[in-house]
CSV table of C-alpha atoms in Angstrom, one decimal:
chain,number,residue,atom,x,y,z
F,25,MET,CA,17.5,0.4,-13.7
F,26,THR,CA,15.4,-2.6,-12.4
F,27,ILE,CA,11.8,-3.4,-13.2
F,28,VAL,CA,9.9,-5.8,-10.9
F,29,SER,CA,6.4,-6.8,-11.8
F,30,LYS,CA,3.9,-9.2,-10.2
F,31,SER,CA,0.2,-10.0,-11.1
F,32,ILE,CA,-2.6,-11.8,-9.3
F,33,ASP,CA,-6.3,-12.5,-10.0
F,34,ILE,CA,-8.7,-11.5,-7.2
F,35,LYS,CA,-12.3,-12.7,-7.0
F,36,THR,CA,-14.0,-9.4,-6.4
F,37,PRO,CA,-15.2,-6.6,-8.6
F,38,VAL,CA,-12.6,-4.1,-9.9
F,39,GLU,CA,-14.2,-1.2,-8.0
F,40,ASN,CA,-13.4,-2.9,-4.7
F,41,VAL,CA,-9.9,-3.7,-5.6
F,42,PHE,CA,-9.2,-0.2,-7.0
F,43,THR,CA,-10.6,1.5,-3.9
F,44,TYR,CA,-8.4,-0.7,-1.6
F,45,PHE,CA,-5.3,0.2,-3.6
F,46,ALA,CA,-6.2,3.9,-3.8
F,47,ARG,CA,-5.1,4.1,-0.2
F,48,PRO,CA,-1.4,3.2,-0.4
F,49,GLU,CA,-1.1,2.5,3.4
F,50,HIS,CA,-3.7,-0.3,3.0
F,51,VAL,CA,-1.3,-2.2,0.7
F,52,SER,CA,1.7,-1.4,2.9
F,53,ASP,CA,-0.1,-3.1,5.7
F,54,GLN,CA,0.2,-6.3,3.7
F,55,ILE,CA,4.0,-5.9,2.9
F,56,LYS,CA,5.3,-7.5,6.0
F,57,ASN,CA,7.5,-10.6,6.4
F,58,ASP,CA,10.7,-11.5,8.3
F,59,LYS,CA,12.8,-9.6,5.8
F,60,VAL,CA,10.7,-6.8,4.4
F,61,SER,CA,8.4,-4.2,6.1
F,62,MET,CA,6.9,-1.0,4.7
F,63,THR,CA,4.8,1.8,6.3
F,64,VAL,CA,3.1,4.5,4.2
F,65,ILE,CA,2.1,7.8,5.8
F,66,PRO,CA,-0.2,10.1,3.7
F,67,MET,CA,1.1,13.7,3.9
F,68,ASP,CA,-1.0,15.9,1.5
F,69,ILE,CA,-4.2,14.2,0.3
F,70,LYS,CA,-5.8,15.5,-2.8
F,71,GLU,CA,-9.4,14.8,-3.8
F,72,GLY,CA,-10.1,11.1,-3.7
F,73,MET,CA,-6.4,10.4,-3.1
F,74,GLY,CA,-5.8,11.4,-6.8
F,75,VAL,CA,-3.0,13.1,-8.7
F,76,GLY,CA,-0.9,15.3,-6.5
F,77,THR,CA,-1.4,13.3,-3.3
F,78,THR,CA,1.9,12.9,-1.5
F,79,PHE,CA,3.0,10.2,1.0
F,80,ARG,CA,6.1,9.0,2.8
F,81,ILE,CA,7.3,5.4,2.6
F,82,ILE,CA,9.4,4.1,5.5
F,83,SER,CA,10.8,0.7,4.7
F,84,ASN,CA,13.2,-2.0,5.9
F,85,PHE,CA,14.7,-4.4,3.4
F,86,ASN,CA,16.9,-7.0,5.0
F,87,GLY,CA,17.9,-4.7,7.8
F,88,LYS,CA,18.4,-1.7,5.4
F,89,HIS,CA,16.3,1.3,6.5
F,90,LEU,CA,15.1,3.6,3.7
F,91,GLU,CA,12.7,6.5,3.6
F,92,TRP,CA,11.4,8.4,0.6
F,93,ASP,CA,8.5,10.7,-0.4
F,94,CYS,CA,6.2,10.0,-3.3
F,95,GLU,CA,3.6,11.8,-5.3
F,96,THR,CA,0.6,10.2,-7.2
F,97,THR,CA,1.2,11.0,-10.9
F,98,GLU,CA,-1.6,9.0,-12.5
F,99,PHE,CA,-5.1,8.1,-11.1
F,100,VAL,CA,-7.5,6.5,-13.6
F,101,ARG,CA,-10.5,5.1,-11.7
F,102,ASN,CA,-10.7,1.3,-11.8
F,103,GLU,CA,-7.7,1.1,-14.3
F,104,LYS,CA,-4.4,2.5,-13.0
F,105,ILE,CA,-2.6,4.3,-10.1
F,106,SER,CA,1.0,5.5,-10.5
F,107,ALA,CA,3.3,7.3,-8.1
F,108,LYS,CA,6.9,8.3,-8.2
F,109,GLN,CA,9.6,9.3,-5.7
F,110,ILE,CA,9.9,13.1,-5.4
F,111,GLN,CA,12.5,13.0,-2.6
F,112,GLY,CA,14.6,10.2,-1.3
F,113,PRO,CA,17.6,7.9,-1.8
F,114,PHE,CA,16.7,6.3,-5.1
F,115,LYS,CA,18.0,7.7,-8.5
F,116,LYS,CA,14.5,6.6,-9.7
F,117,TRP,CA,11.5,5.0,-8.0
F,118,GLN,CA,8.1,4.6,-9.6
F,119,ILE,CA,5.2,2.2,-8.7
F,120,THR,CA,2.3,1.4,-11.0
F,121,ASN,CA,-0.8,-0.6,-10.0
F,122,GLU,CA,-3.0,-1.7,-13.0
F,123,PHE,CA,-6.5,-3.1,-12.7
F,124,LYS,CA,-8.3,-5.2,-15.3
F,125,SER,CA,-11.9,-6.4,-14.9
F,126,LEU,CA,-12.1,-10.1,-16.0
F,127,GLY,CA,-15.8,-10.3,-15.2
F,128,ASP,CA,-18.3,-9.1,-12.6
F,129,ASN,CA,-16.4,-10.7,-9.8
F,130,LEU,CA,-12.8,-11.1,-11.0
F,131,THR,CA,-10.0,-8.6,-11.3
F,132,LYS,CA,-6.4,-8.9,-12.5
F,133,VAL,CA,-4.0,-6.7,-10.5
F,134,THR,CA,-0.5,-6.0,-11.8
F,135,MET,CA,2.0,-4.2,-9.5
F,136,THR,CA,5.1,-2.9,-11.1
F,137,VAL,CA,8.1,-1.1,-9.5
F,138,ASP,CA,10.6,0.6,-11.7
F,139,TYR,CA,13.7,1.8,-9.8
F,140,LYS,CA,17.4,2.7,-9.9
F,141,MET,CA,19.4,2.1,-6.7
F,142,PRO,CA,21.5,4.9,-5.1
F,143,PHE,CA,25.2,4.4,-4.3
F,144,GLY,CA,26.5,4.1,-7.9
F,145,PRO,CA,28.2,0.8,-8.8
F,146,LEU,CA,27.8,-0.4,-5.1
F,147,GLY,CA,24.0,0.1,-5.5
F,148,SER,CA,23.9,-2.2,-8.5
F,149,ILE,CA,25.7,-4.9,-6.5
F,150,LEU,CA,23.4,-4.4,-3.6
F,151,ASP,CA,20.4,-4.6,-5.9
F,152,LYS,CA,21.5,-7.8,-7.6
F,153,ALA,CA,22.4,-9.4,-4.3
F,154,LYS,CA,19.5,-8.5,-2.1
F,155,PHE,CA,17.1,-5.6,-2.9
F,156,ALA,CA,15.5,-6.9,-6.1
F,157,LYS,CA,14.8,-10.3,-4.5
F,158,SER,CA,13.4,-8.7,-1.4
F,159,ALA,CA,11.2,-6.3,-3.4
F,160,GLU,CA,9.9,-9.1,-5.5
F,161,LYS,CA,9.1,-11.3,-2.5
F,162,GLY,CA,7.5,-8.4,-0.7
F,163,MET,CA,5.2,-7.6,-3.7
F,164,GLU,CA,4.2,-11.2,-4.1
F,165,THR,CA,3.4,-11.5,-0.4
F,166,ALA,CA,1.4,-8.2,-0.5
F,167,LEU,CA,-0.7,-9.3,-3.5
F,168,TYR,CA,-1.5,-12.7,-1.9
F,169,ASN,CA,-2.4,-11.0,1.4
F,170,VAL,CA,-4.7,-8.5,-0.4
F,171,LYS,CA,-6.3,-11.3,-2.4
F,172,GLY,CA,-7.0,-13.2,0.9
F,173,LEU,CA,-8.4,-10.1,2.5
F,174,LEU,CA,-10.6,-9.0,-0.3
F,175,GLU,CA,-11.9,-12.5,-1.1
F,176,GLY,CA,-12.3,-13.5,2.5
F,177,ASN,CA,-15.1,-11.1,3.3
F,178,GLY,CA,-17.3,-9.5,0.7
F,179,SER,CA,-18.5,-6.8,3.2
F,180,ILE,CA,-15.0,-5.5,3.9
F,181,PRO,CA,-15.3,-1.7,4.4
F,182,VAL,CA,-13.1,-0.4,1.6
F,183,TYR,CA,-15.1,2.7,1.1
F,184,ILE,CA,-14.5,5.3,3.8
F,185,THR,CA,-15.1,9.1,4.0
F,186,LEU,CA,-12.0,11.3,4.1
F,187,ASP,CA,-13.1,12.7,7.5
F,188,ALA,CA,-13.5,9.2,9.0
F,189,TYR,CA,-10.2,8.1,7.4
F,190,GLN,CA,-8.3,11.0,9.0
F,191,LYS,CA,-9.7,10.1,12.4
F,192,LEU,CA,-8.6,6.5,11.8
F,193,LEU,CA,-5.1,7.7,11.0
F,194,ALA,CA,-5.1,9.8,14.2
F,195,GLU,CA,-5.9,6.7,16.2
F,196,LYS,CA,-3.3,4.7,14.3
F,197,LYS,CA,-0.7,7.3,15.3
F,198,LYS,CA,-1.8,7.2,19.0
F,199,MET,CA,-1.3,3.4,18.9
F,200,ASN,CA,2.4,3.7,17.8
F,201,ASP,CA,1.7,3.5,14.1
F,202,VAL,CA,0.2,0.0,14.1
F,203,PRO,CA,-1.3,-1.2,10.8
F,204,VAL,CA,-4.6,0.5,9.8
F,205,SER,CA,-6.4,-2.8,10.1
F,206,THR,CA,-5.1,-3.2,13.7
F,207,ALA,CA,-6.3,0.3,14.6
F,208,LEU,CA,-9.7,-0.3,13.1
F,209,THR,CA,-10.1,-3.6,14.9
F,210,ALA,CA,-9.2,-1.9,18.2
F,211,ILE,CA,-11.8,0.8,17.6
F,212,LEU,CA,-14.5,-1.7,16.8
F,213,GLU,CA,-13.7,-3.8,19.9
F,214,LYS,CA,-13.9,-0.6,22.0
F,215,TYR,CA,-17.2,0.3,20.4
F,216,ALA,CA,-18.5,-3.3,21.2
F,217,GLU,CA,-17.5,-2.9,24.8
F,218,ILE,CA,-19.3,0.5,25.1
F,219,GLU,CA,-22.4,-1.0,23.4
F,220,ALA,CA,-22.4,-4.0,25.8
F,221,LYS,CA,-22.2,-1.8,28.9
F,222,ALA,CA,-25.0,0.4,27.6
F,223,GLN,CA,-27.3,-2.6,27.4
F,224,ILE,CA,-26.7,-3.7,31.0
């Protein structure tokens, strides 16, 4: 069993950070570098993305393709979100994001992954050699990217209705599963074009 944990302080209120992390695919948009990529696809969304919400994770760690399904097991507003693998290759996989308000405009986020590799003894060797290091680097990159995103623009639209969100996911799918942020940018650019033509 391996536990990887990373923390970061983000200069924005805890509500904004929690709302961003409550959509797992938002964070997966940030886990991308030359060795690690991760896509999260919501499958069954419960009220407010809460307990019972299921989603699929499709990842690539150093060229190793893995897919697994997760379920949200804990959802405490502005404090904690946990999910665990319900089907997939790991003997165990659980992620917990914890949020602590350090003031009106400062939040500490701690991301912890607790997992046990498949493949028996071979899995332990793979884990020590590559996977744990990739996972740690991926989490660190994601946290820094989220920090930059949430601190970079106080008006970032982290609140979105479920209906609007499902429409955004449909557009994302049409665009070959690009990141949510890319799909949203394309929609806004198209809207600006239409608005500009209407004013001529």
